Amino acid sequence: MKLSQIFTKTTKTHPADAESVNARLLVQAGFVHQEMAGVYSWLPLGLRVLNKVEGIIREEMNLLGASEVRMTSLQPKENWLKTGRWDTFDVLFKVPSQTGKEYALGSSHEEIVTPLVGAYVKSYKDLPVAVYQIQTKFRDELRAKSGVLRGREFGMKDLYSFHSSQEDLDAFYARVAKAYMRIFARCGLDVKMVEASGGNFSKKNSHEFQVHTDAGEDMIFTCENCNFGQNTEVATVKEGDVCPICGGVLNLKKGVEVGNIFDLGMKYTVPFELGYTDSAGSRSPVYMGCYGIGTTRLVGSIVEALHDERGMMWPREVAPFAVHLVSLSSRDEEMNARIMSSVMELYENLQSAGYEVLWDDRDASAGEKLADADLIGIPLRILVSEKTLRENSVEWKERGVSEVKLVSVEDILQAIEVFKK
Amino acid sequence: MKLSQIFTKTTKTHPADAESVNARLLVQAGFVHQEMAGVYSWLPLGLRVLNKVEGIIREEMNLLGASEVRMTSLQPKENWLKTGRWDTFDVLFKVPSQTGKEYALGSSHEEIVTPLVGAYVKSYKDLPVAVYQIQTKFRDELRAKSGVLRGREFGMKDLYSFHSSQEDLDAFYARVAKAYMRIFARCGLDVKMVEASGGNFSKKNSHEFQVHTDAGEDMIFTCENCNFGQNTEVATVKEGDVCPICGGVLNLKKGVEVGNIFDLGMKYTVPFELGYTDSAGSRSPVYMGCYGIGTTRLVGSIVEALHDERGMMWPREVAPFAVHLVSLSSRDEEMNARIMSSVMELYENLQSAGYEVLWDDRDASAGEKLADADLIGIPLRILVSEKTLRENSVEWKERGVSEVKLVSVEDILQAIEVFKK
């Protein structure tokens, strides 16, 4: 895609919500636009990242055998009364209708998915069931802050699983935990799975997936050696303690929770009478688990974890484009024509080879183009100019690596192939 | 995909909202689940259709050079006050927050997109701009009816374009009209583009895209010969009149509006001060158009237009799967093993060849499996049974065609290739 075709522009001005690094960089690079506190629209470059994150999650959910659905944001008040959460879920938006009714605005979907699955599950033969969606959630936070990390409207993947036994739920829970670690690794994040309290959801087994960053709102004890971790909210350890797993030292760090998994037991299946008939013909309630990943928060966490003073540094699998192609014009008309023909050929060749290319074709200065490339943060920058063409080469620069080198025009495709591996 | 892996089931019971054919069939086949009047969740089979419809729309929008974004559902009250629609848009949900604020819940996005684009457009060089999204909309309808044709929560593609002149807007408007006709044709629908009133939006140029079906709420005069049509709301003609274009006879028919396009003029750009500087340095307001397609309504319209007494009849480009593979078991154990190995091989081969296959692998009767295949409505049904295998063949049946024929196992891939063209 040509940068001139994207209607957004980068800006040097810090946005109002400048307390958070993710909001500042995402807004300055034109990835998102703040509509109100905690409410962001996703613009072409940002939506590309979000789509890639969603794609990774979708792949991993499908590998778990989960079925994708799209549940509703408007939810019946009766369902929330039934679980007792209409009055206790403190961030629930309640939407009045001119029909005289009142709806819950989906901040979570247990109240929808449980009766939905209950409409189809009758016998042990119908279990297990796992369904997920990637969808917008709404939460009436008193204070929306930290950019896209804690919003009133945000993207979330929520998976729900239903089982005929605790053992089956436990086994699935463990498979989800592994899938989550793969998802976060593919997003370029070093994430710890830590023991956590269930919050509003549950007092049973639950784990959080925490990225260490100073933008985090959670305090986590983590082992310097192994994967052990505990949220301070539930901690049985303290800073400087010896790790109960490996004997290493425990440190206190700030973290952002990018995912969580809960054993819900029968908390929702009992009120919605979601039961099954076993092989002997007797009825039991279904065991249920729920598993969330904040998709927009995940994008914000990547920015918090991976940036420098110049801008964002996207990991390859979630970068909006694979290659940032920069062409610099020359004052010499003939040379300019040669640059244009070279860069157009490169643009076509890279795209034919299957690479997503952002070509900065604007009439802007070298300084502006290079600053924007650093801000936008695509992993590989390739520059074509009078200087490089005199060497029959292009300039190769990886984001986050200071070295700049020349690669000959003939070798560029092969070099990218190696780089992408 | 194996049908046994999908948690939904078909049902013979007519749902409560049985006034509409689309709701009845979509619910009975397990494509959607009604949460409340006018509020439907999309289940695995239904979501596949919706994703295909969205994919077609996305392709055609990208061909127009439009950029995809994802705007917000929570919208500032101030923006709606600015356009005067806070008090006049009769189906606007208003969401109170515990912060004391009140939000509009997105039923349309002019109040978001206009200032958003205004943040980036300064000069004539920044125009034209076209942005679109595919997203959930909310409307507080007094009476939600007609299944997924008129809901309180529904999917919509909304495109907005911004121009420096009326001529440029007119040219883009005409290109969108053509793209819309392609989209509806690819969805298997015969759609008329008719002159329409602007409703709440505009009194300028506007057109509706109408599918003829008795489930429609609109009354349309259409020419029996040419493409001329007028909504009765704005009609200058009456039934039996001579068509002003071709001299044919005008008939009155019921229609469902699956899309609409509006020349908004400066209705939104003036209140949001979205202007541009021309080459001479003087400021003018920007010209704006908006273009909608109801995505969930489009799926419902396909059902209304294309079904028979047995069930739905999906056009190829939007069918949830290309092939519905049915295996019937035999009482003979050896033959049963042969059927299973044949059908598994066919299932693998078809998928390797790039076809999406739904394999009814359930332990169910022939009558049940064939009735479900008709209800679900995939264009091609392939049946493997003792009877067909004795002829070294499979049974070939196209949905909506009464003829059933045998195709030899070796020829099946080639036959499908021909059928798909």
PDB file of N, CA and C in Angstrom, chain A residues 6-52:
ATOM      1  N   ILE A   6      -3.317   6.356   2.436  1.00  0.00           N
ATOM      2  CA  ILE A   6      -3.879   6.234   3.792  1.00  0.00           C
ATOM      3  C   ILE A   6      -4.196   7.644   4.279  1.00  0.00           C
ATOM      4  N   PHE A   7      -5.443   7.837   4.735  1.00  0.00           N
ATOM      5  CA  PHE A   7      -5.870   9.215   5.027  1.00  0.00           C
ATOM      6  C   PHE A   7      -5.287   9.774   6.314  1.00  0.00           C
ATOM      7  N   THR A   8      -4.732   8.895   7.169  1.00  0.00           N
ATOM      8  CA  THR A   8      -4.191   9.400   8.425  1.00  0.00           C
ATOM      9  C   THR A   8      -2.812  10.015   8.200  1.00  0.00           C
ATOM     10  N   LYS A   9      -2.378  10.787   9.191  1.00  0.00           N
ATOM     11  CA  LYS A   9      -1.043  11.370   9.136  1.00  0.00           C
ATOM     12  C   LYS A   9      -0.394  11.187  10.500  1.00  0.00           C
ATOM     13  N   THR A  10       0.913  11.169  10.498  1.00  0.00           N
ATOM     14  CA  THR A  10       1.592  11.162  11.788  1.00  0.00           C
ATOM     15  C   THR A  10       1.622  12.594  12.328  1.00  0.00           C
ATOM     16  N   THR A  11       1.796  12.695  13.634  1.00  0.00           N
ATOM     17  CA  THR A  11       1.866  14.024  14.219  1.00  0.00           C
ATOM     18  C   THR A  11       2.947  14.050  15.294  1.00  0.00           C
ATOM     19  N   LYS A  12       3.561  15.201  15.460  1.00  0.00           N
ATOM     20  CA  LYS A  12       4.575  15.338  16.509  1.00  0.00           C
ATOM     21  C   LYS A  12       3.939  15.742  17.833  1.00  0.00           C
ATOM     22  N   THR A  13       2.678  16.199  17.762  1.00  0.00           N
ATOM     23  CA  THR A  13       1.989  16.665  18.963  1.00  0.00           C
ATOM     24  C   THR A  13       1.619  15.495  19.868  1.00  0.00           C
ATOM     25  N   HIS A  14       1.917  15.634  21.145  1.00  0.00           N
ATOM     26  CA  HIS A  14       1.480  14.618  22.095  1.00  0.00           C
ATOM     27  C   HIS A  14      -0.017  14.766  22.332  1.00  0.00           C
ATOM     28  N   PRO A  15      -0.753  13.663  22.316  1.00  0.00           N
ATOM     29  CA  PRO A  15      -2.201  13.761  22.574  1.00  0.00           C
ATOM     30  C   PRO A  15      -2.488  14.054  24.039  1.00  0.00           C
ATOM     31  N   ALA A  16      -3.744  14.413  24.305  1.00  0.00           N
ATOM     32  CA  ALA A  16      -4.157  14.789  25.662  1.00  0.00           C
ATOM     33  C   ALA A  16      -3.862  13.673  26.669  1.00  0.00           C
ATOM     34  N   ASP A  17      -4.208  12.434  26.293  1.00  0.00           N
ATOM     35  CA  ASP A  17      -4.021  11.287  27.193  1.00  0.00           C
ATOM     36  C   ASP A  17      -2.566  10.827  27.143  1.00  0.00           C
ATOM     37  N   ALA A  18      -1.663  11.739  27.493  1.00  0.00           N
ATOM     38  CA  ALA A  18      -0.246  11.476  27.276  1.00  0.00           C
ATOM     39  C   ALA A  18       0.381  10.753  28.454  1.00  0.00           C
ATOM     40  N   GLU A  19      -0.424  10.420  29.469  1.00  0.00           N
ATOM     41  CA  GLU A  19       0.124   9.683  30.611  1.00  0.00           C
ATOM     42  C   GLU A  19       0.645   8.314  30.181  1.00  0.00           C
ATOM     43  N   SER A  20       0.061   7.755  29.083  1.00  0.00           N
ATOM     44  CA  SER A  20       0.459   6.412  28.716  1.00  0.00           C
ATOM     45  C   SER A  20       1.221   6.409  27.400  1.00  0.00           C
ATOM     46  N   VAL A  21       2.270   5.616  27.388  1.00  0.00           N
ATOM     47  CA  VAL A  21       3.118   5.508  26.201  1.00  0.00           C
ATOM     48  C   VAL A  21       2.325   4.944  25.016  1.00  0.00           C
ATOM     49  N   ASN A  22       1.478   3.927  25.275  1.00  0.00           N
ATOM     50  CA  ASN A  22       0.771   3.300  24.159  1.00  0.00           C
ATOM     51  C   ASN A  22      -0.162   4.281  23.468  1.00  0.00           C
ATOM     52  N   ALA A  23      -0.921   5.080  24.248  1.00  0.00           N
ATOM     53  CA  ALA A  23      -1.834   6.041  23.619  1.00  0.00           C
ATOM     54  C   ALA A  23      -1.049   7.080  22.845  1.00  0.00           C
ATOM     55  N   ARG A  24       0.054   7.558  23.432  1.00  0.00           N
ATOM     56  CA  ARG A  24       0.834   8.597  22.768  1.00  0.00           C
ATOM     57  C   ARG A  24       1.341   8.110  21.411  1.00  0.00           C
ATOM     58  N   LEU A  25       1.974   6.930  21.411  1.00  0.00           N
ATOM     59  CA  LEU A  25       2.569   6.441  20.163  1.00  0.00           C
ATOM     60  C   LEU A  25       1.499   6.018  19.147  1.00  0.00           C
ATOM     61  N   LEU A  26       0.466   5.335  19.611  1.00  0.00           N
ATOM     62  CA  LEU A  26      -0.584   4.879  18.683  1.00  0.00           C
ATOM     63  C   LEU A  26      -1.307   6.072  18.054  1.00  0.00           C
ATOM     64  N   VAL A  27      -1.548   7.114  18.857  1.00  0.00           N
ATOM     65  CA  VAL A  27      -2.218   8.304  18.312  1.00  0.00           C
ATOM     66  C   VAL A  27      -1.268   9.066  17.392  1.00  0.00           C
ATOM     67  N   GLN A  28      -0.012   9.260  17.831  1.00  0.00           N
ATOM     68  CA  GLN A  28       0.931  10.028  17.001  1.00  0.00           C
ATOM     69  C   GLN A  28       1.181   9.378  15.650  1.00  0.00           C
ATOM     70  N   ALA A  29       1.168   8.034  15.628  1.00  0.00           N
ATOM     71  CA  ALA A  29       1.423   7.334  14.365  1.00  0.00           C
ATOM     72  C   ALA A  29       0.152   7.160  13.538  1.00  0.00           C
ATOM     73  N   GLY A  30      -0.994   7.623  14.071  1.00  0.00           N
ATOM     74  CA  GLY A  30      -2.251   7.501  13.322  1.00  0.00           C
ATOM     75  C   GLY A  30      -2.821   6.090  13.322  1.00  0.00           C
ATOM     76  N   PHE A  31      -2.487   5.299  14.348  1.00  0.00           N
ATOM     77  CA  PHE A  31      -3.048   3.935  14.444  1.00  0.00           C
ATOM     78  C   PHE A  31      -4.441   3.955  15.074  1.00  0.00           C
ATOM     79  N   VAL A  32      -4.654   4.866  16.011  1.00  0.00           N
ATOM     80  CA  VAL A  32      -5.961   4.973  16.675  1.00  0.00           C
ATOM     81  C   VAL A  32      -6.326   6.453  16.795  1.00  0.00           C
ATOM     82  N   HIS A  33      -7.598   6.701  17.085  1.00  0.00           N
ATOM     83  CA  HIS A  33      -8.082   8.066  17.299  1.00  0.00           C
ATOM     84  C   HIS A  33      -8.955   8.043  18.536  1.00  0.00           C
ATOM     85  N   GLN A  34      -8.633   8.920  19.490  1.00  0.00           N
ATOM     86  CA  GLN A  34      -9.413   8.927  20.723  1.00  0.00           C
ATOM     87  C   GLN A  34     -10.722   9.667  20.512  1.00  0.00           C
ATOM     88  N   GLU A  35     -11.853   8.994  20.795  1.00  0.00           N
ATOM     89  CA  GLU A  35     -13.159   9.640  20.675  1.00  0.00           C
ATOM     90  C   GLU A  35     -13.558  10.293  21.991  1.00  0.00           C
ATOM     91  N   MET A  36     -13.243   9.592  23.079  1.00  0.00           N
ATOM     92  CA  MET A  36     -13.499  10.086  24.436  1.00  0.00           C
ATOM     93  C   MET A  36     -12.500   9.360  25.323  1.00  0.00           C
ATOM     94  N   ALA A  37     -12.477   9.694  26.624  1.00  0.00           N
ATOM     95  CA  ALA A  37     -11.606   8.967  27.542  1.00  0.00           C
ATOM     96  C   ALA A  37     -11.965   7.480  27.478  1.00  0.00           C
ATOM     97  N   GLY A  38     -10.976   6.653  27.170  1.00  0.00           N
ATOM     98  CA  GLY A  38     -11.195   5.210  27.180  1.00  0.00           C
ATOM     99  C   GLY A  38     -11.949   4.666  25.979  1.00  0.00           C
ATOM    100  N   VAL A  39     -12.141   5.470  24.943  1.00  0.00           N
ATOM    101  CA  VAL A  39     -12.888   5.034  23.757  1.00  0.00           C
ATOM    102  C   VAL A  39     -12.102   5.433  22.506  1.00  0.00           C
ATOM    103  N   TYR A  40     -11.560   4.443  21.818  1.00  0.00           N
ATOM    104  CA  TYR A  40     -10.686   4.685  20.674  1.00  0.00           C
ATOM    105  C   TYR A  40     -11.216   4.024  19.407  1.00  0.00           C
ATOM    106  N   SER A  41     -11.207   4.769  18.292  1.00  0.00           N
ATOM    107  CA  SER A  41     -11.442   4.174  16.978  1.00  0.00           C
ATOM    108  C   SER A  41     -10.114   3.646  16.456  1.00  0.00           C
ATOM    109  N   TRP A  42     -10.200   2.555  15.691  1.00  0.00           N
ATOM    110  CA  TRP A  42      -9.003   1.951  15.103  1.00  0.00           C
ATOM    111  C   TRP A  42      -8.919   2.327  13.640  1.00  0.00           C
ATOM    112  N   LEU A  43      -7.797   2.924  13.269  1.00  0.00           N
ATOM    113  CA  LEU A  43      -7.610   3.475  11.926  1.00  0.00           C
ATOM    114  C   LEU A  43      -6.832   2.472  11.069  1.00  0.00           C
ATOM    115  N   PRO A  44      -6.678   2.739   9.758  1.00  0.00           N
ATOM    116  CA  PRO A  44      -6.138   1.687   8.873  1.00  0.00           C
ATOM    117  C   PRO A  44      -4.891   0.963   9.388  1.00  0.00           C
ATOM    118  N   LEU A  45      -3.863   1.691   9.830  1.00  0.00           N
ATOM    119  CA  LEU A  45      -2.637   1.014  10.270  1.00  0.00           C
ATOM    120  C   LEU A  45      -2.871   0.230  11.563  1.00  0.00           C
ATOM    121  N   GLY A  46      -3.612   0.822  12.491  1.00  0.00           N
ATOM    122  CA  GLY A  46      -3.886   0.140  13.751  1.00  0.00           C
ATOM    123  C   GLY A  46      -4.775  -1.081  13.552  1.00  0.00           C
ATOM    124  N   LEU A  47      -5.756  -0.950  12.653  1.00  0.00           N
ATOM    125  CA  LEU A  47      -6.664  -2.069  12.401  1.00  0.00           C
ATOM    126  C   LEU A  47      -5.918  -3.256  11.797  1.00  0.00           C
ATOM    127  N   ARG A  48      -4.879  -2.945  10.990  1.00  0.00           N
ATOM    128  CA  ARG A  48      -4.082  -4.047  10.432  1.00  0.00           C
ATOM    129  C   ARG A  48      -3.409  -4.847  11.545  1.00  0.00           C
ATOM    130  N   VAL A  49      -2.862  -4.151  12.546  1.00  0.00           N
ATOM    131  CA  VAL A  49      -2.230  -4.846  13.675  1.00  0.00           C
ATOM    132  C   VAL A  49      -3.281  -5.650  14.442  1.00  0.00           C
ATOM    133  N   LEU A  50      -4.404  -4.999  14.728  1.00  0.00           N
ATOM    134  CA  LEU A  50      -5.471  -5.659  15.482  1.00  0.00           C
ATOM    135  C   LEU A  50      -5.964  -6.907  14.737  1.00  0.00           C
ATOM    136  N   ASN A  51      -6.117  -6.801  13.418  1.00  0.00           N
ATOM    137  CA  ASN A  51      -6.546  -7.953  12.621  1.00  0.00           C
ATOM    138  C   ASN A  51      -5.537  -9.099  12.704  1.00  0.00           C
ATOM    139  N   LYS A  52      -4.247  -8.754  12.747  1.00  0.00           N
ATOM    140  CA  LYS A  52      -3.234  -9.819  12.826  1.00  0.00           C
ATOM    141  C   LYS A  52      -3.268 -10.499  14.187  1.00  0.00           C
TER     142      LYS A  52
END
